[in-house]
Every structure is written in structure tokens, then in C-alpha cells.
XYZ file of C-alpha atoms in Angstrom:
440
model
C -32.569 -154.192 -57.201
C -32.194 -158.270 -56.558
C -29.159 -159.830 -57.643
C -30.193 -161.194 -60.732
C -30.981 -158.087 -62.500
C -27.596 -157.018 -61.345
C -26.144 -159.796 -62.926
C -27.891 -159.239 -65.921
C -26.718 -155.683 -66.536
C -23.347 -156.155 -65.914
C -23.982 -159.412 -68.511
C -25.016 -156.715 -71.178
C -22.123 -154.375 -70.233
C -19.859 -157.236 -70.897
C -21.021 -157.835 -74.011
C -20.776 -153.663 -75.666
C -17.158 -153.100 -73.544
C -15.277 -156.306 -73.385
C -14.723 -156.883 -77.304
C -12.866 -153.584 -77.518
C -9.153 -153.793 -78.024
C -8.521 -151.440 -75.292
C -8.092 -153.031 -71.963
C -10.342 -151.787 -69.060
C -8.883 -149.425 -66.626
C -11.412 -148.817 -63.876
C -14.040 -151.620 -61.908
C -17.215 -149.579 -61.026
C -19.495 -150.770 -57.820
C -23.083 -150.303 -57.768
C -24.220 -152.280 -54.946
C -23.551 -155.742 -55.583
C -22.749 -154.985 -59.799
C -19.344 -154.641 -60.602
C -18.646 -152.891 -64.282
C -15.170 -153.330 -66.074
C -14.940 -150.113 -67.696
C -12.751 -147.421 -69.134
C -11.984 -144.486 -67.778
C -11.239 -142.149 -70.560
C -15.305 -143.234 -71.440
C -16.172 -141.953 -68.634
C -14.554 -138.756 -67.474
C -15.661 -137.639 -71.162
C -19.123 -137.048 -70.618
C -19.140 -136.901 -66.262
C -17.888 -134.829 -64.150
C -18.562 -136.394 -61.440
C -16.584 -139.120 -62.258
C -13.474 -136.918 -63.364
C -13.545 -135.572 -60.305
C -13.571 -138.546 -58.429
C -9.984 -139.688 -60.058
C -8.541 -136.184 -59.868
C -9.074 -136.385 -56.337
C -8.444 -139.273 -55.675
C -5.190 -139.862 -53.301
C -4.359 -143.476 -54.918
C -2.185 -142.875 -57.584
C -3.924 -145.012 -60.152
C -8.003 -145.259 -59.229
C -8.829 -148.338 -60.566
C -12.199 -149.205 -58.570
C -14.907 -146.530 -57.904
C -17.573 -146.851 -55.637
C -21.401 -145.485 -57.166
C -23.814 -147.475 -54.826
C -25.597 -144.262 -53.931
C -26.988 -143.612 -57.685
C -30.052 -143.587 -58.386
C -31.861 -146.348 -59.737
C -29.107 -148.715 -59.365
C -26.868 -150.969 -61.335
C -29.687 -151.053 -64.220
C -29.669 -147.116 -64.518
C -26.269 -146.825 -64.146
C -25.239 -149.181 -67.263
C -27.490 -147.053 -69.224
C -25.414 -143.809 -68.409
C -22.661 -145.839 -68.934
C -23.825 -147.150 -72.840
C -24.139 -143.272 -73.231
C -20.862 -142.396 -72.673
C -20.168 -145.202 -75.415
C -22.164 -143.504 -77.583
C -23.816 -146.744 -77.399
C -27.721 -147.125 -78.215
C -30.230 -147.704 -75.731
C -33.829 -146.661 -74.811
C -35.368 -143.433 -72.633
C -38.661 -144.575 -71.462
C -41.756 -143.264 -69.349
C -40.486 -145.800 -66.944
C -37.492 -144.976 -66.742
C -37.012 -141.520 -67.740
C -36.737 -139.743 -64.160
C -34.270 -142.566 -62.557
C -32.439 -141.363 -65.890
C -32.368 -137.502 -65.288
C -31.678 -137.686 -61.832
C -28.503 -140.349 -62.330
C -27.504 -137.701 -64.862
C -27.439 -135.331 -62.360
C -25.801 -137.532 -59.577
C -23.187 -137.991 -62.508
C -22.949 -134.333 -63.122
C -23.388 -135.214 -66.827
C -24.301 -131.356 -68.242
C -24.109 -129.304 -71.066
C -21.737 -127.326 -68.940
C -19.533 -130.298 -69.245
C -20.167 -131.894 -72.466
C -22.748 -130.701 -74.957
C -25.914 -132.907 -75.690
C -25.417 -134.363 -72.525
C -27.751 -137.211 -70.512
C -29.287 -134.288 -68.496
C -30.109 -132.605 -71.427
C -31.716 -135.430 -73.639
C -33.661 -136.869 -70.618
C -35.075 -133.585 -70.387
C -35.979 -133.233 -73.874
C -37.472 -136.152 -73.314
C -39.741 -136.081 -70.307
C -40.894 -132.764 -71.532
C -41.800 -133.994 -75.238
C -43.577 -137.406 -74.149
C -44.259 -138.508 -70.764
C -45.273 -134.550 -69.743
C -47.905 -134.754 -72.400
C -50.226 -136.634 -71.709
C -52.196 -137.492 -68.141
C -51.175 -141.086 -67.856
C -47.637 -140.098 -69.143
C -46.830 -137.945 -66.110
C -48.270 -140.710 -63.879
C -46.245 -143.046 -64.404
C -43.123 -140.828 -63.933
C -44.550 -139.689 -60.910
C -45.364 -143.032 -59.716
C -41.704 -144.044 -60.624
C -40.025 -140.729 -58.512
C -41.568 -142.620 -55.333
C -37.950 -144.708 -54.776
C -36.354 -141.758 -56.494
C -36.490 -138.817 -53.176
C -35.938 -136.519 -52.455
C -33.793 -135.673 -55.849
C -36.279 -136.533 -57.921
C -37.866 -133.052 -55.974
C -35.088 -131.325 -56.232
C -34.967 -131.616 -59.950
C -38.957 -130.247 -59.989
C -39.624 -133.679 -61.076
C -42.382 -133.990 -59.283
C -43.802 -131.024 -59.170
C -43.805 -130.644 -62.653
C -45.380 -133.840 -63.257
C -48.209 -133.196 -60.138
C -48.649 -130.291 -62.227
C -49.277 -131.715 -65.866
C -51.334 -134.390 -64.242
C -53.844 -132.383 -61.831
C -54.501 -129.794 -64.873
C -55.375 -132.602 -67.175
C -57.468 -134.614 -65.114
C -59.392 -130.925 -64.626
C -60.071 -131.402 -67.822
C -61.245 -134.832 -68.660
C -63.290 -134.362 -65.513
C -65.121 -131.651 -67.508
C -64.652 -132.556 -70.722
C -64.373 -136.669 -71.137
C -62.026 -137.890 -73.943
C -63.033 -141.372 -73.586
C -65.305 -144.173 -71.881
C -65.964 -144.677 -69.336
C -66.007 -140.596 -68.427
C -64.313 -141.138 -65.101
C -61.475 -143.502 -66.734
C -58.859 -140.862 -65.793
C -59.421 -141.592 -61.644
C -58.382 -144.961 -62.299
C -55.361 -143.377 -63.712
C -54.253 -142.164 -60.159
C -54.772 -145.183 -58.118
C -50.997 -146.365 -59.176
C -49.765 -144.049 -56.670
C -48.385 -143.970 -53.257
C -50.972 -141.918 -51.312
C -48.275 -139.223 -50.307
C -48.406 -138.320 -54.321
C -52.138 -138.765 -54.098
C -52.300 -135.935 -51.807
C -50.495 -133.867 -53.958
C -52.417 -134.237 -57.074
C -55.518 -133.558 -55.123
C -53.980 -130.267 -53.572
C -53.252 -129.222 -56.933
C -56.781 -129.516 -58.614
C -58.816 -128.130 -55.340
C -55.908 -125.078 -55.952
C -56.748 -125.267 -59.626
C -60.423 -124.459 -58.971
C -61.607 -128.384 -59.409
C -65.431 -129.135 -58.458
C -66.097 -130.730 -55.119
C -67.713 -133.555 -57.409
C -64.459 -134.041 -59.045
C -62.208 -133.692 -56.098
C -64.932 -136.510 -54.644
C -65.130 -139.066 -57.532
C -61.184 -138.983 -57.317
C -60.809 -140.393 -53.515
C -63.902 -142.744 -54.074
C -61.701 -144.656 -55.930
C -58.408 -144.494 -54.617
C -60.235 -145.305 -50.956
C -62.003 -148.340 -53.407
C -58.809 -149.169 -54.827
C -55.850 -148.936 -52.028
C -58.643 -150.252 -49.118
C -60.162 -152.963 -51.325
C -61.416 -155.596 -49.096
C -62.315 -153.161 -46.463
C -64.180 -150.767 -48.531
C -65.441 -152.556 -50.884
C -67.421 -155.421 -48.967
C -69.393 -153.706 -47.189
C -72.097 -157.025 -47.374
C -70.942 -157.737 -43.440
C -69.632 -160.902 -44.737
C -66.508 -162.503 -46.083
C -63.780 -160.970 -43.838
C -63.622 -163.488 -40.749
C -60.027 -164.298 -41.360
C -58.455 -160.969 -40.972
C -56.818 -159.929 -37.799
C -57.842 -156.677 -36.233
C -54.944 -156.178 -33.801
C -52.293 -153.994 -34.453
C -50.539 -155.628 -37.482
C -47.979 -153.708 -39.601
C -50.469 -154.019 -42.797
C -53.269 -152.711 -39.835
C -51.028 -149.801 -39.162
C -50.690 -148.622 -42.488
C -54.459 -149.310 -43.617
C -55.113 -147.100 -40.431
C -52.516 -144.105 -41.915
C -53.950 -144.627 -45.365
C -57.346 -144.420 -44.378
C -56.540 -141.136 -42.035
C -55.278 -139.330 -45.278
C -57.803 -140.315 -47.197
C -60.247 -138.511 -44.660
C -58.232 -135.586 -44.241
C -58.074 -134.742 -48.057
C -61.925 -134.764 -48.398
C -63.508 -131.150 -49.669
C -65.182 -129.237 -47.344
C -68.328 -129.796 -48.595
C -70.360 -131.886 -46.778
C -72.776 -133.645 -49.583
C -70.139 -134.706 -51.973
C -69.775 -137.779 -51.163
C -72.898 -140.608 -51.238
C -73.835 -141.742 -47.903
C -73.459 -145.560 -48.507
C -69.709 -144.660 -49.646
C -69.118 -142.481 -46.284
C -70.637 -145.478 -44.159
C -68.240 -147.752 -45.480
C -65.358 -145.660 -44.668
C -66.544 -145.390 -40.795
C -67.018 -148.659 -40.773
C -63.305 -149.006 -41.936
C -62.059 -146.377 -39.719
C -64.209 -148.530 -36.771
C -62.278 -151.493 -37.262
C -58.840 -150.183 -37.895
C -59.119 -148.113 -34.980
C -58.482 -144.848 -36.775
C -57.959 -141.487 -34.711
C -60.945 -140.015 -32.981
C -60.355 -136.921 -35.252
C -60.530 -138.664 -38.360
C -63.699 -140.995 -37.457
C -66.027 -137.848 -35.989
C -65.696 -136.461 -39.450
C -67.011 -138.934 -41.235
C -69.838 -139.013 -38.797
C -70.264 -135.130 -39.187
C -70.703 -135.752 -42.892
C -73.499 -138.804 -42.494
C -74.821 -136.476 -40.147
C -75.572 -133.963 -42.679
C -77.153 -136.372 -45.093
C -78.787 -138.582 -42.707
C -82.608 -138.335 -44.755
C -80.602 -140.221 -48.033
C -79.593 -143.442 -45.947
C -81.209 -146.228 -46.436
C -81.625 -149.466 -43.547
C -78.605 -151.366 -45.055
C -76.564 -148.188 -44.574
C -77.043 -148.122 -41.208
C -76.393 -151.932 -40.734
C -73.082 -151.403 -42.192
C -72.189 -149.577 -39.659
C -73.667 -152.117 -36.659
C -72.086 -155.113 -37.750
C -67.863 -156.252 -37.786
C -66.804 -157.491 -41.167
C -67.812 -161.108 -40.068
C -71.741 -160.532 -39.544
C -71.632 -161.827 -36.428
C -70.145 -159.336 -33.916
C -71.838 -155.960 -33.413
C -69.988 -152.629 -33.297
C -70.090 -149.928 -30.592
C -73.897 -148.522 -31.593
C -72.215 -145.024 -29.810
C -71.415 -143.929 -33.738
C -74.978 -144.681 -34.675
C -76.377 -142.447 -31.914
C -73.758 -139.452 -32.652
C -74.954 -139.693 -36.202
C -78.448 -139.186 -35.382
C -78.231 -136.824 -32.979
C -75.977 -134.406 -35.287
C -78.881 -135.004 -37.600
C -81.770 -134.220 -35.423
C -79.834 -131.556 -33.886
C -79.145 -129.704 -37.318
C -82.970 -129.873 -37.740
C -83.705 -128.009 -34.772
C -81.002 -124.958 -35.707
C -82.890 -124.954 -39.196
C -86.185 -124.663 -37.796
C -85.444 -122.472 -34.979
C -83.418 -120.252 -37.957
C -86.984 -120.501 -39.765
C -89.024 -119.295 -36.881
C -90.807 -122.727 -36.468
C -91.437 -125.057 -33.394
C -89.409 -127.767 -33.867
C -91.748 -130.026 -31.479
C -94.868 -129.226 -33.354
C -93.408 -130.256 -37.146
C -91.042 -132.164 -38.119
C -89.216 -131.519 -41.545
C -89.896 -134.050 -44.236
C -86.027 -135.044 -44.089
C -86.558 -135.592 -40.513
C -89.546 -137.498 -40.979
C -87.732 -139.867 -43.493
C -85.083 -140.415 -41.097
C -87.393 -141.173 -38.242
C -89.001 -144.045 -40.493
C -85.206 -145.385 -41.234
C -84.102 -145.430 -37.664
C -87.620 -147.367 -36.746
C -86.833 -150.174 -39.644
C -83.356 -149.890 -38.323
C -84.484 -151.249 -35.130
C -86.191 -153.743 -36.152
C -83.083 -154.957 -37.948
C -80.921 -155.298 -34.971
C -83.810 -155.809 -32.081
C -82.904 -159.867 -32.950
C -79.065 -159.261 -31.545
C -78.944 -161.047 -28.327
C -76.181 -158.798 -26.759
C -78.219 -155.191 -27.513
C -78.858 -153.975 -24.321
C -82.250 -152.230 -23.417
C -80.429 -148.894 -22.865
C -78.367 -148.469 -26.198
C -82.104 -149.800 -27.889
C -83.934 -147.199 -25.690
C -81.099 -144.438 -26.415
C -81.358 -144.635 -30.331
C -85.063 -144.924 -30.291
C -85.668 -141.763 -28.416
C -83.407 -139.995 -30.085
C -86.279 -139.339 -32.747
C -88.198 -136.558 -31.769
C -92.142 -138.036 -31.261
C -93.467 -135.197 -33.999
C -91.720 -136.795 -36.413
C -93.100 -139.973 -36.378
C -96.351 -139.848 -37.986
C -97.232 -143.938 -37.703
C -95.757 -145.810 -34.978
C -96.340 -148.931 -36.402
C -92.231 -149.579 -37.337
C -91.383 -148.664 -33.771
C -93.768 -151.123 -32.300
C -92.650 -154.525 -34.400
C -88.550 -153.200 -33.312
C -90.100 -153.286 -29.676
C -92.245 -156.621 -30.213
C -89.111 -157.811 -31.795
C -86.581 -156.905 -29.302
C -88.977 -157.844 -26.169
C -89.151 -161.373 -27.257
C -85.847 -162.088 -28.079
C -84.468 -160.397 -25.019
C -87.215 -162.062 -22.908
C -86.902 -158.971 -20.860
C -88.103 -158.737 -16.778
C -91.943 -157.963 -17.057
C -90.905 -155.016 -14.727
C -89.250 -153.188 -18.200
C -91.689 -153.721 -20.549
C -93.956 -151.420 -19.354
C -90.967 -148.895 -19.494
C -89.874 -149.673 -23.184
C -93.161 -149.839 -24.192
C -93.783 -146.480 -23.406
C -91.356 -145.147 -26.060
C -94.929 -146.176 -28.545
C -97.923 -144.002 -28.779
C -100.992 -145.997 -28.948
C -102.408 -143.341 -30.981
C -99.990 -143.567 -34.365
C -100.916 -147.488 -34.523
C -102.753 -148.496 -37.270
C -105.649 -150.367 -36.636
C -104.005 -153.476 -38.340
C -100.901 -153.070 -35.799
C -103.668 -152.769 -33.169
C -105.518 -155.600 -34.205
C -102.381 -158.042 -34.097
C -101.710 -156.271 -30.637
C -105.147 -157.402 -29.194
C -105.067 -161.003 -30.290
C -101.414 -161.254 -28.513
C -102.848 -159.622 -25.550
């Protein structure tokens, strides 16, 4: 807490303990607050405190030292106005500072009955625990409040309350818009994230669910990287290794790792976002080949500007390593030959219709990047042939990338002949063929 705030609850103090007749007896420290207070208010309802001047080897105690409470000087004149018997308010907000500067202050029923451990209880069990957005904000409040706020079940109890009831708005929507209750969990730190989404996969929550839940928290805590995924707008940010670089990186990386099993929950264009992220922050090898595993899988569903996502830094100018693009493809075309070999087929005679799609997406792909000057003729070569030839049924995509890429690359005469041979003059159209003759 800043200064000011500390000022302005010892301010209030002053103004429910100074106007009493009986002079103050004790000075208590809470960081930079100091409260003129009375002891015999004190030792009444903690036992901490008693202790403290029982103890204590000075004959009369007069200042006491309580820096280490939780939630500070503001927390600490509220358990203070208590022993009073003076008025103030439990909130969601500040509820779990509450019960766990109770506890520091060893204010129990075993001490004194109705005590501050016992009505902040009361409390965060009859409101906050209640409701879903209740028991979010006392989680998200517990984050400056380890590891008592643990200790106390705290946490858990409020992971718990909050991954059973976001089960069931997932299922069965109490308001609009139906997935209102994901926004809901972006407030918290992602260590909390995790253990919300622990909870529901334990309680039996859809992949779906589990899914629509990290779309946006990844949406929400990775904003600008995430989100634009145009290839424009983000020349001014620094890709070295920054402090904010180094915890996008760790976010992202637990983001990854919490992802369901299940390899088609999440759409495509979201997953190539996220490698694209991962690419520039330089996330762990570990973390990066499985999102490529899982665009693998649903390679047929990605469109041209999914793919050019993943080619292009956040500036539009600068290309990435194409090395992800050819992994992704060949875990793709590989899977296709294990299902066809499974189904007793010749993969080199027919090509799946998934296959096929994807063959017509990596040829328009091409042609998207065959105008980037520093594409070399190998990594163009590599992704082309990674398509197997039976799965092209027209050639006519593959042949404008090549016409493209040979005249902006105004490639040695000696390696056209070789790159050209990638095209079979057989799946041309007769338009394509056409245009070829009047260029020849």
C-alpha cells in the first residue's frame, strides 16, 4: 500500500479513537502507518496481540510492530474498528485480506466469541461463495494474500465454487451472451487460471468448454499479440528479451500446456495465432511443436490467410522461419498416409478429400508468398513437394505460384527447368495452357 492510503487510515483511526477520554497506551506499526491505540481494546478480542505484551521483556510495551499482516495498514484498522465494536464494512473485496488478518491476529471464538474469524467466515460463505463472479473476485484478491490465504482453504474453496458453476452456465446459460461467464475468469493471475481449469476438466467439463475458456483468457491476457493477427500494426514492439517479453513467453507456455487433449477443440485460425505468438516470443520448442501437432490434425479447415499468419512477423514486412509451415504439412500428409494404409488403400493412387483440400490451400498459399524477395528456391521447392502429386487434381494454382515466384526471383535459366518440373502439364487447364503458349 502507497503512503497516502496509509495516511488516510490512520486519518480515520484518529477520528473513532482520539475523542475518547481514555488516553492511548500502545503506537501500532504497519509499515509506514502508525495507530495510537489502546491496549485493553485490543488484547480483548486478539490473542495475538495479548501475547505479544505478556511476552514482552519491556516492562511497559508501548509500540508494537504488525508490518507482516496481511493486507496492510487498511486491513489492519478494520480489525482494529472491530475490537471497538466500531462499524465498518465486510466486502467481496475485501473479505479474504479480512479472514486471514483475523487469523494472523489470532482473533477466534476460542478467544472471544463472535469473533473476526468467525463473522468473515459467515460471510464469505453466505455471499461471495455464492455466486460465480462472487468467488472470483475473492480469488482474484488471495493473489497478494499467499500462501495463508491457502492455508485457510481460501482458495481452494473458492476454485471450487467457481469451476462447478461455470460447469454449469457452460451447459445451461443464465444470461447473454451464453459464454459471459469466461469473461468472468480473465481477472485472474494465470497461476489461478490453471487451477480453475484443473478443476472443471476433474469435474467432467467438455473439451468445448475447457476450450472456449483459454480462447479468451489467451485473447484477453495476450491482447495485441493474439488478437491482431492482420500482420500489421505491431512495428513498434521489441522482440528481444524484455521483462514484459519474458513473461508473455511464460504466460503463453501455460496457456499451451493447459489445453485438453483433444486435438479439434480449438479453431485453426485461433491455434495459428498462438504459433505465431509463440514464434515471436521465442517460446520453448516443447510448447510451439504442440501447437503445430494440433494444426496438423486439422490442416483441411485452414484457409490461405491462416497460413499467412503464420509466414509473416507482426509488421508485414519480415517473413518467419517457413520450417513451421513445412512441419505442419508434413504431420498432415503424414497422418493421411497412416489412415489410408489403416484402410487398406494406396495412398499414391487417391488422395482423401481432406487431403485434396489441403493440397489446393498450400498451392494458393504459394502464390501468396512466391512475391517475397528473400524466399529461397529450396524452402519454395520443399513446401511445394510436400503435397503428394495424387492429390492435386488441377495444377493450375501450382503453376501461377511458380510463374509468380520465377519472375520475381528472376531465377538462373539453369533452375527453371528444375522448378518447373514440380507441374504436370497434364492437370493444366487449357486456359492455363493457353496463357502458357502466348508467354512462350
Amino acid at each position: 500500500m502507497d503512503n497516502s492510503r496509509a495516511s488516510l487510515a490512520m486519518e480515520r483511526t484518529g477520528q473513532w479513537v482520539f475523542p475518547r477520554e481514555i488516553p492511548t497506551d500502545v503506537i501500532v506499526e504497519v509499515g509506514e502507518a502508525n495507530f495510537s491505540l489502546h491496549k485493553f481494546m485490543l488484547i480483548a478480542k486478539s490473542n495475538y496481540i495479548r501475547k505479544l505484551i505478556i511476552e514482552s521483556k519491556e516492562a511497559d510495551l508501548a509500540r508494537i510492530n504488525l508490518s507482516n499482516i496481511p493486507g496492510g495498514p487498511e486491513i489492519f484498522e478494520k480489525a482494529a474498528r472491530f475490537c471497538y465494536g466500531v462499524n465498518f464494512d465486510i466486502t467481496v473485496l475485501n473479505v479474504a485480506a479480512l479472514r486471514c488478518a483475523a487469523e494472523y491476529l489470532q482473533m477466534t471464538d476460542l478467544y472471544c466469541e463472535n469473533n473476526l474469524c468467525s463473522r468473515t467466515e459467515d460471510f464469505l460463505s453466505q455471499v461471495p461463495l455464492s455466486s460465480l463472479s462472487g468467488a472470483l473476485v475473492v480469488l482474484k484478491s488471495c493473489e497478494d494474500l499467499l500462501p495463508m490465504a491457502e492455508d485457510l482453504k481460501i482458495v481452494q474453496r473458492c476454485v471450487d465454487v467457481a469451476s462447478a458453476k461455470a460447469c454449469v452456465e457452460a451447459n445451461f446459460p443464465s444470461r447473454s451472451p451464453p459464454n459471459w461467464w469466461t469473461e468472468e475468469l480473465t481477472i485472474l493471475d494465470v497461476s489461478f487460471f490453471e487451477k480453475i481449469i484443473t478443476s472443471m476438466k476433474s469435474g467432467g467439463a467438455k473439451a468445448l468448454t475447457i476450450a472456449s475458456a483459454i480462447i479468451t483468457y489467451a485473447e484477453r491476457s495476450l491482447r495485441d499479440l493474439v488478437r491482431d493477427h492482420s500482420g500489421n500494426g505491431i512495428k513498434s514492439l521489441d522482440s528481444g528479451e524484455s521483462d514484459i517479453r519474458i513473461q508473455q513467453r511464460d504466460l503463453l507456455q501455460s496457456i499451451v500446456a493447459l489445453m485438453p487433449p483433444e486435438k479439434a477443440a480449438f479453431p485453426i485460425n485461433f491455434l495459428c495465432r498462438l504459433l505465431r505468438t509463440g514464434i515471436f516470443l521465442r517460446a520453448a520448442n516443447i510448447c510451439k511443436n504442440e501447437l503445430e501437432k494440433r494444426i496438423s490434425v486439422i490442416l483441411e479447415h485452414a484457409t490461405v490467410d491462416d497460413l499467412l499468419v503464420l509466414s509473416f512477423s507482426y509488421d508485414g514486412e519480415r517473413q518467419f522461419d517457413h520450417e513451421s509451415i513445412r512441419r505442419i504439412i508434413s504431420g498432415f500428409v503424414e497422418k493421411e498416409k497412416n489412415v489410408s494404409v489403416f484402410n487398406g488403400g494406396d495412398f499414391k493412387e487417391a488422395s482423401s478429400t481432406a487431403m485434396q483440400r489441403v493440397a489446393k490451400t498450400v498451392d494458393a498459399y504459394l502464390g501468396e508468398i512466391a512475391t517475397s524477395v528473400d524466399l529461397s528456391i529450396s524452402k519454395f521447392n520443399g513446401i511445394a513437394n510436400l503435397v503428394p502429386k495424387g492429390a492435386r487434381k488441377v495444377d493450375d494454382d501450382l503453376y501461377r505460384a511458380i510463374d509468380i515466384y520465377l519472375k520475381v526471383s528472376k531465377m538462373p535459366t539453369l533452375l527453371v527447368s528444375w522448378i518447373t518440373r514440380i507441374v504436370d502439364d497434364l492437370k493444366l487447364s487449357y486456359r492455363v495452357i493457353y496463357c502458357r503458349l502466348i508467354q512462350i
